[in-house]
XYZ file of C-alpha atoms in Angstrom:
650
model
C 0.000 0.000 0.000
C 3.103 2.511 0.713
C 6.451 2.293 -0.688
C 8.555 1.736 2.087
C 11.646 -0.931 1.913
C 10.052 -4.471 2.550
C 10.764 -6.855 4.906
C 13.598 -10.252 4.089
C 10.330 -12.384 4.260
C 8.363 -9.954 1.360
C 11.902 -9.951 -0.553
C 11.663 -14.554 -0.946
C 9.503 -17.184 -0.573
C 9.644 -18.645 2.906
C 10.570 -22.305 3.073
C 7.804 -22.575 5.854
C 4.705 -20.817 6.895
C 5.419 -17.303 6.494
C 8.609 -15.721 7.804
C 9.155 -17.022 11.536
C 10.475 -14.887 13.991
C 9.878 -16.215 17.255
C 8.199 -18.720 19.617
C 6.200 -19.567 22.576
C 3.830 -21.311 24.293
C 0.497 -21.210 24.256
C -2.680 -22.413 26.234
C -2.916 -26.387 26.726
C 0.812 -26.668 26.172
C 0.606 -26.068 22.631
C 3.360 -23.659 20.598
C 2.856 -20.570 19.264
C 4.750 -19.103 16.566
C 5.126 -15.246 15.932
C 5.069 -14.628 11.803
C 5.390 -11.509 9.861
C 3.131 -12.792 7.084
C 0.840 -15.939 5.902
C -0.492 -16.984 2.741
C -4.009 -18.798 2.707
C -5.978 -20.548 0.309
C -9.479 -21.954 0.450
C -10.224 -23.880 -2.167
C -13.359 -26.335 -2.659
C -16.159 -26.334 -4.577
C -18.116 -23.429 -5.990
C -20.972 -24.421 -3.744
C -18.806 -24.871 -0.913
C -18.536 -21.529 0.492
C -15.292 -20.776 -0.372
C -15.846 -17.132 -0.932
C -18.157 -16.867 2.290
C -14.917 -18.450 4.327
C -12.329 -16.327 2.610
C -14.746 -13.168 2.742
C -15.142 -14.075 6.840
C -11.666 -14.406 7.467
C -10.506 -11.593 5.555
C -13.050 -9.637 7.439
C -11.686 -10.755 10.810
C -8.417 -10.087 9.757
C -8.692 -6.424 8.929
C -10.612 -5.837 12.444
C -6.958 -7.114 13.879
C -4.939 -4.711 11.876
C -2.514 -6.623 9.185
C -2.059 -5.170 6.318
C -4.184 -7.791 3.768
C -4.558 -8.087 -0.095
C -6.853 -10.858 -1.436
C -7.276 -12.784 -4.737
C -11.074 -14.661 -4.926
C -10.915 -17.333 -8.198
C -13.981 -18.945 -8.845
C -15.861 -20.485 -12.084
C -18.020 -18.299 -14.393
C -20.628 -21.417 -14.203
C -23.643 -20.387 -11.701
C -23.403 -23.779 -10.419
C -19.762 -25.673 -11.775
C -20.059 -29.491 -12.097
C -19.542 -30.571 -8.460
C -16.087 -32.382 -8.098
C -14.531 -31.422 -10.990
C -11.726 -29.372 -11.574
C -13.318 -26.702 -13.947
C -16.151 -26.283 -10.985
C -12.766 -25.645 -8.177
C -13.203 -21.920 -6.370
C -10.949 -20.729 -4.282
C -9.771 -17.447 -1.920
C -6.651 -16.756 -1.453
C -5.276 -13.914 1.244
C -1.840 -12.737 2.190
C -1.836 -10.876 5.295
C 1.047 -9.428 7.789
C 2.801 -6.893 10.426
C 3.949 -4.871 7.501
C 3.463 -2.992 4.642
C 2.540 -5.604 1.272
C 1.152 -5.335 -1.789
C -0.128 -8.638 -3.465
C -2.170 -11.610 -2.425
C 1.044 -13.360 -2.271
C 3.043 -15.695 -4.904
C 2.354 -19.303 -3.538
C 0.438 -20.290 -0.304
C 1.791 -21.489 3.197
C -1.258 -22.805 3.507
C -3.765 -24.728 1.395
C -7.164 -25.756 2.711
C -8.558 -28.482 0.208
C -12.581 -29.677 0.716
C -12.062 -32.034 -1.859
C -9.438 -34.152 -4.116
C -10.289 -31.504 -7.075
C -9.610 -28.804 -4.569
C -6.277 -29.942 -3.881
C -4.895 -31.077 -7.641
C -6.332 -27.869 -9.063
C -3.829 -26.025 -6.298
C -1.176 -28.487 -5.861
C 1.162 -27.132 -8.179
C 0.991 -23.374 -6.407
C 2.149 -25.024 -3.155
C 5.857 -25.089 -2.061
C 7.513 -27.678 -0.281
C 7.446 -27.483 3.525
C 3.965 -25.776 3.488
C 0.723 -27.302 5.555
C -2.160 -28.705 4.035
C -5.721 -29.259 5.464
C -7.587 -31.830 3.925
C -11.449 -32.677 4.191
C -10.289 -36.829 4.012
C -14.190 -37.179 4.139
C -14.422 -36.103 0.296
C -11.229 -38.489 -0.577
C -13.655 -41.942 -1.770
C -13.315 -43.462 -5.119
C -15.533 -41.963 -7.146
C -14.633 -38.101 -6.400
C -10.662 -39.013 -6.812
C -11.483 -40.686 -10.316
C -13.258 -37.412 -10.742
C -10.090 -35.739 -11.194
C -7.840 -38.783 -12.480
C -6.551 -39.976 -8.800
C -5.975 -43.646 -9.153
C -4.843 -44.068 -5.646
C -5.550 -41.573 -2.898
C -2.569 -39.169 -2.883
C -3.536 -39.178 1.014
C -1.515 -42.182 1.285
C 0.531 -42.597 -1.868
C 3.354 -40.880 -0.585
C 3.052 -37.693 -3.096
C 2.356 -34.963 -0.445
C 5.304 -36.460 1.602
C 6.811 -32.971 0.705
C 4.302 -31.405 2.870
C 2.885 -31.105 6.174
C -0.264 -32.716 5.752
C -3.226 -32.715 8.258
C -6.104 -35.107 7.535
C -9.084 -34.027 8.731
C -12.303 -35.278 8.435
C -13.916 -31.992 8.341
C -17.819 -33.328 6.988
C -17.866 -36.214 9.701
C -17.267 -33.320 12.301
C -19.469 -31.256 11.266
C -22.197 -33.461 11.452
C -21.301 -35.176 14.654
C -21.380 -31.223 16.477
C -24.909 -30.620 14.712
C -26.166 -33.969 15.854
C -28.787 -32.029 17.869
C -30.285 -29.710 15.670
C -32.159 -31.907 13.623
C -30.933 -31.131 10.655
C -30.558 -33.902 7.504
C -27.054 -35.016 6.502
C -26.873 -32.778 3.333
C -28.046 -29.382 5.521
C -25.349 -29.984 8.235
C -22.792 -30.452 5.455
C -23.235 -26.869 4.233
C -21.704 -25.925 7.426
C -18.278 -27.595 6.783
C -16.756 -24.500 5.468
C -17.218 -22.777 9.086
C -15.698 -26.085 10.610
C -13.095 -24.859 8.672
C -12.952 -21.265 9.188
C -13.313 -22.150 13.023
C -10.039 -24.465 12.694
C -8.331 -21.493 10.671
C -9.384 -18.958 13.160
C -8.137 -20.763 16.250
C -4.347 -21.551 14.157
C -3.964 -17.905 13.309
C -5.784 -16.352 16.655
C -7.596 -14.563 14.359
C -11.179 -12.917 16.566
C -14.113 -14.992 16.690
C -17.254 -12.524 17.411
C -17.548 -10.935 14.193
C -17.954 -13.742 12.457
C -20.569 -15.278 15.342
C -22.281 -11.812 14.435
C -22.196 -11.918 10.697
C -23.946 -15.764 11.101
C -26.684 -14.770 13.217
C -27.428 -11.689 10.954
C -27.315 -13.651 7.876
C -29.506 -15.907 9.002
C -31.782 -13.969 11.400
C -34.641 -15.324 9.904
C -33.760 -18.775 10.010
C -32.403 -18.540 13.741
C -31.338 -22.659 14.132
C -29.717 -22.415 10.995
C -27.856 -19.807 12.160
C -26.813 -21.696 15.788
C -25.948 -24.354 13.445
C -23.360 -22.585 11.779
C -21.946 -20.592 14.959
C -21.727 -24.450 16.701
C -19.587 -25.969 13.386
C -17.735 -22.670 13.605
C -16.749 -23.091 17.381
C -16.767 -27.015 16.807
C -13.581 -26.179 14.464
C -12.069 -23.280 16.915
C -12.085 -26.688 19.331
C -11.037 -28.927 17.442
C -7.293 -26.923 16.930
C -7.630 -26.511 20.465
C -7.659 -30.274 21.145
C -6.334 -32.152 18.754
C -2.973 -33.282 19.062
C -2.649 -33.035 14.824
C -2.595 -29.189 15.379
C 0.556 -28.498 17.673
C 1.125 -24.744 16.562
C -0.464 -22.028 16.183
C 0.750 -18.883 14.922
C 0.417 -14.914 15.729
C 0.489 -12.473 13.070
C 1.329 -9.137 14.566
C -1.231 -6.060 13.653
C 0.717 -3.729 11.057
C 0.518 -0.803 13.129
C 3.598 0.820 10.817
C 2.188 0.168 7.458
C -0.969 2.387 8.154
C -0.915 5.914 8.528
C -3.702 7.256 11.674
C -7.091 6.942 10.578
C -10.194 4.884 10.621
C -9.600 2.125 8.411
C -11.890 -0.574 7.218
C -11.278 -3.487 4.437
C -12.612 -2.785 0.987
C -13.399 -4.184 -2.768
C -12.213 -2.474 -5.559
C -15.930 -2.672 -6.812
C -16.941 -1.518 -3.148
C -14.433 1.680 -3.476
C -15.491 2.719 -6.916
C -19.094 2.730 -5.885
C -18.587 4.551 -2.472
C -16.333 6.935 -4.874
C -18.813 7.326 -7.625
C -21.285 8.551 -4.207
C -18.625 10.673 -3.066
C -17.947 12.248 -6.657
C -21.984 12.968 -6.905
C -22.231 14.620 -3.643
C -19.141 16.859 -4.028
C -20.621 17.945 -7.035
C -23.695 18.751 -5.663
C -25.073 16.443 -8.304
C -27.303 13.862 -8.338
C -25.888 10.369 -9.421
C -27.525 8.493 -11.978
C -26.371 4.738 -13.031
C -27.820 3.168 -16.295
C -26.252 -0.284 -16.391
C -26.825 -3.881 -17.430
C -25.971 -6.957 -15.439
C -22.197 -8.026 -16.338
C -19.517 -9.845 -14.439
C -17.172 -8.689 -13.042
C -19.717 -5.134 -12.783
C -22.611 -6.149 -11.846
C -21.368 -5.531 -7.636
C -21.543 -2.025 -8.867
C -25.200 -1.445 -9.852
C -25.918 -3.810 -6.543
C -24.732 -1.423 -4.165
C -25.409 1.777 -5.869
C -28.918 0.911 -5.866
C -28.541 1.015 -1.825
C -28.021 4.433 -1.205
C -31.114 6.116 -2.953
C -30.621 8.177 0.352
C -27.437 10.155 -1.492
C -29.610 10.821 -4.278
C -28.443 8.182 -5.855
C -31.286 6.538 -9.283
C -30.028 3.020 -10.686
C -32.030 1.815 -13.705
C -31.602 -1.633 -14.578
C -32.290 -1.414 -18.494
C -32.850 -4.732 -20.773
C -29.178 -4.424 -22.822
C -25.944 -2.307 -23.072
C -27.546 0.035 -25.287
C -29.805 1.130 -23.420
C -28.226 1.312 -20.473
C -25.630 3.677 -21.709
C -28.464 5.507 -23.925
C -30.348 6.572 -20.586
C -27.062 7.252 -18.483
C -26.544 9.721 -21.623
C -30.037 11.451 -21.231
C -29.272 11.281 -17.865
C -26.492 13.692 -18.505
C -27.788 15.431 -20.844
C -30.918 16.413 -18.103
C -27.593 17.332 -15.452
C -26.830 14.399 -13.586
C -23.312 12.792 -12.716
C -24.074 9.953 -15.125
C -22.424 6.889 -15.057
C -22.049 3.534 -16.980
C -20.657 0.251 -16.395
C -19.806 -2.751 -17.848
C -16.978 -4.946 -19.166
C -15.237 -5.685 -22.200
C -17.935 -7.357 -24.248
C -20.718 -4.565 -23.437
C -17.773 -1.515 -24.145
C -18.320 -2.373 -27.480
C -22.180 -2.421 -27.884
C -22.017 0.927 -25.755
C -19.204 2.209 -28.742
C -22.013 4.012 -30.756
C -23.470 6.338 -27.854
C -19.785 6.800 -26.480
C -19.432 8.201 -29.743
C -21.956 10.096 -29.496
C -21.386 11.696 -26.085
C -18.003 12.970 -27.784
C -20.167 14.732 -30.164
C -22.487 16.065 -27.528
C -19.630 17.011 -25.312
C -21.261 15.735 -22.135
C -20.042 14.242 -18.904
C -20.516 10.624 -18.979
C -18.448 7.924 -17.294
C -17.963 4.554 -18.748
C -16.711 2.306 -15.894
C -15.377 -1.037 -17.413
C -14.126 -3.680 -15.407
C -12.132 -5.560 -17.706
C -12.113 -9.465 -17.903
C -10.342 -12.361 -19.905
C -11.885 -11.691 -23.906
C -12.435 -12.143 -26.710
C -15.959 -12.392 -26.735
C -17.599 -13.625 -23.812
C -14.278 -15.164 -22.899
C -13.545 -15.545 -19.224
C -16.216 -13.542 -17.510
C -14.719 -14.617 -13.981
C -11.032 -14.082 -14.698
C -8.845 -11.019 -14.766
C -7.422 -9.226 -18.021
C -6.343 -5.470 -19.064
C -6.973 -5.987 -22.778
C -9.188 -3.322 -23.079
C -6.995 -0.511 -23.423
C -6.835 -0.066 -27.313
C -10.511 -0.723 -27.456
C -10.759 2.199 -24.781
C -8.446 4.886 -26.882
C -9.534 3.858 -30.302
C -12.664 1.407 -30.289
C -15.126 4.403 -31.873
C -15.763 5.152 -35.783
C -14.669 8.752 -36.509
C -12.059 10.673 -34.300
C -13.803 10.148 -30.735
C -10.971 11.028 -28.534
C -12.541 10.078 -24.578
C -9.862 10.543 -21.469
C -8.757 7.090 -19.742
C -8.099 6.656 -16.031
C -7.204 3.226 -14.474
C -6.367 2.565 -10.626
C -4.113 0.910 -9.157
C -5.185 -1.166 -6.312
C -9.039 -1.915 -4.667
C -9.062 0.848 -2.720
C -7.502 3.536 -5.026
C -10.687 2.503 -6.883
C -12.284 4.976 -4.364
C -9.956 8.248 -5.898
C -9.846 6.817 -9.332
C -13.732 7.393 -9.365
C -13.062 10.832 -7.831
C -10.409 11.428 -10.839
C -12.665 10.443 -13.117
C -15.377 12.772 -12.350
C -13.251 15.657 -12.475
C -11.864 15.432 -15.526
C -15.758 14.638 -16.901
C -17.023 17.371 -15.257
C -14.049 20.009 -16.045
C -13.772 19.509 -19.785
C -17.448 18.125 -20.515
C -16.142 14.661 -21.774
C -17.200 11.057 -21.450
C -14.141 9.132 -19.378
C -13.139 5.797 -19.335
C -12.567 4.438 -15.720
C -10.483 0.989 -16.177
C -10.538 -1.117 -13.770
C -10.509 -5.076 -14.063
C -11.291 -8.240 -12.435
C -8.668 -8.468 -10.062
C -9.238 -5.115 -8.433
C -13.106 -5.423 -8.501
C -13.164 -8.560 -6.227
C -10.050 -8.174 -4.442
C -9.700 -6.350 -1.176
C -7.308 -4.390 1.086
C -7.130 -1.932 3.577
C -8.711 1.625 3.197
C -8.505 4.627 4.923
C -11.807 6.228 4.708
C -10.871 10.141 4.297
C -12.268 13.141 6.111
C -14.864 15.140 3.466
C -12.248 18.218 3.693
C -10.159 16.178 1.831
C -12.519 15.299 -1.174
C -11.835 17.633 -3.990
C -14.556 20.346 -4.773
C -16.240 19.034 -7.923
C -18.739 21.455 -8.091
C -20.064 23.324 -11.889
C -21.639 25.997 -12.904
C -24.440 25.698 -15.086
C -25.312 27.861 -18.015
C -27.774 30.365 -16.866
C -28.127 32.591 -19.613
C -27.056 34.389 -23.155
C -23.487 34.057 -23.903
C -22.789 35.690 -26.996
C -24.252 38.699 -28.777
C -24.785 38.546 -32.401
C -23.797 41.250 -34.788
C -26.818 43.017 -34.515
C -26.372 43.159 -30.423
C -28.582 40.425 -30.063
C -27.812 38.299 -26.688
C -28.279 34.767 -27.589
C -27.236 31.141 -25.936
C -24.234 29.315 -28.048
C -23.944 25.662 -27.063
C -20.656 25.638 -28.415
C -19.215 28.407 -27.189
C -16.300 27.069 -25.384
C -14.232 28.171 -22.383
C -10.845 29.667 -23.088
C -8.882 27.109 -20.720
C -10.713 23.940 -21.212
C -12.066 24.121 -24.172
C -15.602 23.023 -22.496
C -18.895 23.771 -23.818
C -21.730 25.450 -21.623
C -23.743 22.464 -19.866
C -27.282 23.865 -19.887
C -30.199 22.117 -17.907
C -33.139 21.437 -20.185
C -36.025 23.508 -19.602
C -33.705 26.562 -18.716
C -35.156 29.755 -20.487
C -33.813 31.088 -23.207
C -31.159 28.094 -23.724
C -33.177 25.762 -25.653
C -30.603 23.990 -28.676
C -30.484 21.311 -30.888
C -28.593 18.040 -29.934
C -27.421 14.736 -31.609
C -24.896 13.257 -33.266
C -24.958 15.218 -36.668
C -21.833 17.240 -36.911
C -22.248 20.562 -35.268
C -21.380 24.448 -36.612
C -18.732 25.467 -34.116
C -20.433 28.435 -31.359
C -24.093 27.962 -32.464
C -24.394 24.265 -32.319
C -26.283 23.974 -35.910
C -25.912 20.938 -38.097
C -23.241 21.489 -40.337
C -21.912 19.775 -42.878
C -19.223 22.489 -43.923
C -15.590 20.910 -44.688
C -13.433 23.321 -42.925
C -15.802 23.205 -39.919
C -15.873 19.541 -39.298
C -11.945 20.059 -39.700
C -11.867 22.331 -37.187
C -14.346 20.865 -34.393
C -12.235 17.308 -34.734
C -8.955 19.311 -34.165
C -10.950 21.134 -31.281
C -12.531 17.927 -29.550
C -8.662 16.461 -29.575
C -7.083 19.506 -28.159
C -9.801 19.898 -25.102
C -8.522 15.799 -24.401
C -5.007 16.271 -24.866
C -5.226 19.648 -22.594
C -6.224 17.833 -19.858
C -3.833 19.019 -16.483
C -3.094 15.749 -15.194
C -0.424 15.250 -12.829
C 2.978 14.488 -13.731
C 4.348 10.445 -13.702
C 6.282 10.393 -10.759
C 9.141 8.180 -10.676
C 10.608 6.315 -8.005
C 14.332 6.126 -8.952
C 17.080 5.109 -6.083
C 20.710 6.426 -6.464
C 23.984 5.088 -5.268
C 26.406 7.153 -3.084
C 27.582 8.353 -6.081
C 24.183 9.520 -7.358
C 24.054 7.461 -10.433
C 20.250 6.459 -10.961
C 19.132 3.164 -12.585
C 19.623 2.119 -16.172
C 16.182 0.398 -16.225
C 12.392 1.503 -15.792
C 9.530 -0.656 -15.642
C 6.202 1.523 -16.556
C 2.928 -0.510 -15.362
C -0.705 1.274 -15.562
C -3.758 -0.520 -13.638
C -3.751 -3.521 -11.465
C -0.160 -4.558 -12.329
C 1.229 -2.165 -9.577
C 1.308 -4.695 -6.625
C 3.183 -7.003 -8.355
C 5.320 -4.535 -9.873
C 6.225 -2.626 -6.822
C 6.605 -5.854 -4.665
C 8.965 -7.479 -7.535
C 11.002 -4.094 -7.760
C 11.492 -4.241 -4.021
C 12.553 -8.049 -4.449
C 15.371 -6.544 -7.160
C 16.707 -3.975 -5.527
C 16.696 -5.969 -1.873
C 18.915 -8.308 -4.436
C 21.423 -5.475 -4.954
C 20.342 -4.162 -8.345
C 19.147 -1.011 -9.286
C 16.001 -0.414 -10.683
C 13.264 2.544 -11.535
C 9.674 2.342 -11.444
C 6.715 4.592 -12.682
C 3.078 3.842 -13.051
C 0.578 5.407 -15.045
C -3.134 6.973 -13.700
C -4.108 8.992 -16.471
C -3.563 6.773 -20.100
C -5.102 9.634 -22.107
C -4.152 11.803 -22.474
C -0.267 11.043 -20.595
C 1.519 12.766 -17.987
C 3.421 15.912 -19.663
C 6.770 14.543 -18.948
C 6.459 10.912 -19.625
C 8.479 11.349 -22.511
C 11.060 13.137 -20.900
C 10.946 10.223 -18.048
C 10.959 7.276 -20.779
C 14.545 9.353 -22.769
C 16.531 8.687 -19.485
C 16.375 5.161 -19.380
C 18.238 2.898 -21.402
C 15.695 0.110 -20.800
C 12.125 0.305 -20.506
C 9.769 -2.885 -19.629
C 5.679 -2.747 -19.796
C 4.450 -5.721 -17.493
C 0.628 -5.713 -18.667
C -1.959 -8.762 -18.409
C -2.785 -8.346 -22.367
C -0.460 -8.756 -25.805
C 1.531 -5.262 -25.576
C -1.266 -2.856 -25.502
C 0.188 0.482 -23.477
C 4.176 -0.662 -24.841
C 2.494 -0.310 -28.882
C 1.412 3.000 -27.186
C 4.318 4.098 -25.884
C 6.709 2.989 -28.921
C 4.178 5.223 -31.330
C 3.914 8.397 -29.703
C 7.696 8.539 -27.671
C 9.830 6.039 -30.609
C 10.982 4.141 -27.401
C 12.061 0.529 -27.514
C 9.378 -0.679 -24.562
C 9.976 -3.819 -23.799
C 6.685 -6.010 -23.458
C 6.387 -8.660 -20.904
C 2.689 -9.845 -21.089
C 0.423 -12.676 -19.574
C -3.030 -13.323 -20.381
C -3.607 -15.990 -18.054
C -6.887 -14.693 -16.327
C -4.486 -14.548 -13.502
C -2.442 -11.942 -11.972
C 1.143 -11.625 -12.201
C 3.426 -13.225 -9.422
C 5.734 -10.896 -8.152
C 8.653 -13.453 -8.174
C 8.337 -13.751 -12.108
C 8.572 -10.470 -12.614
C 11.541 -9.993 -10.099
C 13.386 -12.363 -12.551
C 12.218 -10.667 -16.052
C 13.751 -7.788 -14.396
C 16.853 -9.081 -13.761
C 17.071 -10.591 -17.150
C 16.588 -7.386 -18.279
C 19.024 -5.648 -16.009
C 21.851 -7.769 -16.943
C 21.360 -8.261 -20.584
């Protein structure tokens, strides 16, 4: 979350569960182990709760104070094919005393409901690392499943692990015994068996979770006891089994945080609670025309909960109309607002193009995922970019900004609005799959420090005609931004023609003059390119002699937490290496091309084919270096360390 110089266990892999420090002793004789960081991964099936555990945990975490970052993976399927490993969802979450920036490489500890569970996630695992196992699920027909001929419980091929057989479905039955529920109702409440046994390893707190259960399930109030029993039945089961002779204590990261009142957050979370933020610092209401889409749809779910900001969601039937009302919506003098992902950005391409036209504030919030197509609506990607710039007919120039972690998605939003508002423009906001679902720490600010997004409307006349005539000029721009007058509809006097016709420049008439169309393209450019956005800042260490690096590594979007943690892992390695990372994609930072000219090497880490380095070779005739991965996964900050090494030495 900062930039401050990691810690030797953020810098390698730990052979063992996180990076020990010290020990003691606990309660009942049993060992505890201080740690500066752990690794966790949940995996089971999609019905299994795997999100609900990881979600819990996470949650309990963050009340403690570590510093967290989270990666949820789960099938696009509603309901996967149980036991298989295409149906396998997992949660993974790195937490720690200190400052990190990534859900973490490989886990110290896997948590595996079933034998899909635990092939689909073998591979991620390093030697020396503990794994739970539900041995319940590990039969014959559920390990042919997945291609087990012989139970790998007993094979010998975990022998490079600490394994711990547990038979987490038999237990959870046996402590629900008394509630009268069937087999298959007190086997839903394995997962909390499990977050129970999790809790109690990593003394993570116990009553917001009890909490949570009985509020879920306040209307179904033994269901609810059920699930607080299973979760205590698993807090005493590490307690008393003799399996479980550690546990371990993560400190809180009381040095990573600057003072404030801090509560965990979703990217999607922070972009909605900035979207409300932007809207009531503009003094405008917020209007949301949107269409169901994964990963966006969180979005439209929790704007539609605070109606008591002012805030109007429409559900419409299709893209088209979703962005078609957000438009009217704007035009009428609302903060209007769009989102989507890849696949609807280009059935909303049409009235994008023609809120560049109308010179309106519109935001178009995509939160990319794996394409082409429908692709893979569940997994991460940043392959949007070009689409973004370029994916109009006509010269449609529209501003980009992309954040960098889940909560910057909170200031992104802010960003975003600004530059809409300022310059009368539709923005893209870029986020992506990884930042939507994951979570971190966020500080929640004080309003004083919220920018002032406020406009002024047009009120009245703004030009007078030869014949001294005061009349209203829609296109009348101001000198600085280049904006045009927003006028309300049903204002007086200001009544004017709209739609996507090319306009006369000043009076707003169709025209289909040459020289004018030349000159309103030119015009719409330069109000995008004269967008004040803040310069790239780059974080550049020098020797004692004050020579600088020879390399730079320029990321935009998701890929800074792996960047930044990789860099770290470099230079803790004794090399020297610079790092920059891009907000505002159009238009750029004034001196990026003064930044990019001092390096003899730059590298563009993106989760796509080369999309910002194609940029950046075009407009600055730099050799950028691509590294790329379209996985649907994130990039692991060890990889990168060693591309940048490669690239440091060659």
């Amino acid at each position: 979350m900062t930039s401050q110089v990691s810690s030797p266990a953020e810098q390698a892999d730990a052979a063992l569960v996180g990076g020990q420090r010290s020990s003691g002793s606990g309660g009942e004789g049993k060992e505890v182990r201080r740690l500066d960081r752990v690794i966790i991964r949940f995996a089971g099936d999609s019905g299994d709760g795997m999100q609900l555990t990881g979600d819990r945990f996470t949650s309990e975490t963050a009340s403690f104070g570590n510093d967290l970052s989270t990666l949820p993976n789960f099938p696009a399927e509603i309901r996967a094919p149980a036991g298989t490993l295409p149906g396998v969802s997992s949660f993974q979450l790195h937490f720690a005393d200190h400052d990190i920036l990534t859900p973490g490489d490989a886990p110290n500890v896997l948590v595996a409901m079933n034998p899909a569970a635990l092939k689909a996630n073998l591979a991620d695992v390093p030697r020396g690392a503990e794994i739970i196992v539900n041995t319940d699920e590990f039969t014959k027909r559920p390990m042919a499943k997945v291609g087990y001929d012989t139970s790998p419980l007993e094979d010998g091929s975990l022998a490079a692990y600490n394994v711990h057989p547990v038979p987490l479905t038999t237990l959870t039955i046996e402590a629900l015994k008394d509630f009268g529920l069937s087999r298959k109702e007190a086997e839903r409440s394995k997962n909390m068996f499990a977050l129970g046994l999790l809790s109690w390893m990593y003394h993570r707190p116990t009553e917001g979770t009890e909490k949570f259960l009985r509020d879920k399930f306040a209307k179904k109030p033994d269901i609810a006891e059920a699930n607080v029993t299973a979760f205590r039945a698993g807090w005493n089961f590490g307690e008393t089994t003799e399996d479980f002779a550690v546990s371990y204590e993560v400190a809180p990261a009381t040095k990573a945080f600057p003072t404030g009142t801090y509560r965990n957050i979703s990217g999607n979370l922070a972009l909605s609670y900035g979207l409300v933020a932007a809207s009531q610092q503009a003094d405008l209401p917020l209007y949301l025309g949107s269409y169901p889409i994964t990963p966006a749809s969180d979005i439209l779910h929790e704007l539609s909960k605070h109606k008591n900001f002012g805030v109007r969601t429409f559900q419409a039937e299709d893209e088209i109309a979703g962005i078609g009302a957000a438009l009217g919506a704007a035009f009428g003098g609302s903060l209007a607002v769009t989102t989507t992902s890849g696949p609807g950005v280009a059935l909303k391409s049409e009235t994008i193009g023609l809120a560049v036209s109308l010179e309106l504030p519109l935001l178009i919030v995509d939160i990319q995922r794996g394409g082409p197509s429908t692709g893979l609506p569940t997994k991460t990607e940043q392959a949007d970019l070009l689409q973004a710039m370029y994916g109009r007919n006509g010269e449609a120039p529209v501003p980009i900004v992309a954040p960098r972690t889940p909560a910057d998605c909170f200031d992104a939003a802010l960003e975003a609005a600004r530059i809409a508002l300022t310059y009368r423009t539709p923005v893209f906001l870029l986020s992506d799959g990884y930042l939507a679902n994951g979570s971190e720490p966020w500080r929640i600010p004080e309003v004083a420090e919220l920018p002032d997004l406020r406009v002024q409307f047009a009120s009245g006349p703004n030009h007078v005609t030869v014949d001294g005539t005061e009349v209203f000029w829609p296109y009348k721009r101001d000198e600085h931004t280049l904006a045009r007058p927003w006028a309300v509809p049903g204002t007086p006097g200001l009544e004017h023609r709209i739609g996507g016709i090319e306009k006369q420049d000043g009076t707003g008439n169709i025209s289909y003059d040459p020289a004018n169309h030349d000159f309103m393209v030119r015009t719409r450019q330069a109000k995008v390119d004269g967008i004040e956005v803040p310069d790239i800042e780059v974080d550049d260490p020098t020797d004692d002699s004050g020579q600088g690096a020879g390399t730079l590594v320029v990321g935009w979007g998701s890929t800074y937490g792996p960047i930044t943690a990789a860099v770290r892992r470099v230079r803790g390695a004794g090399e020297r290496i610079a790092q920059a990372h891009l907000r505002h994609l159009n238009p750029f930072p004034r001196n990026l091309g003064e930044v990019l000219a001092r390096y003899d090497k730059v590298i563009v880490p993106e989760m796509n084919l080369g999309q910002l380095a194609t940029l950046l070779r075009a407009k600055y005739l730099v050799d950028a270096r691509s590294h790329t991965q379209v996985s649907g996964m994130p990039f692991k900050a060890e990889q990168l360390a060693e591309v940048f090494k490669e690239a440091i030495n060659d």
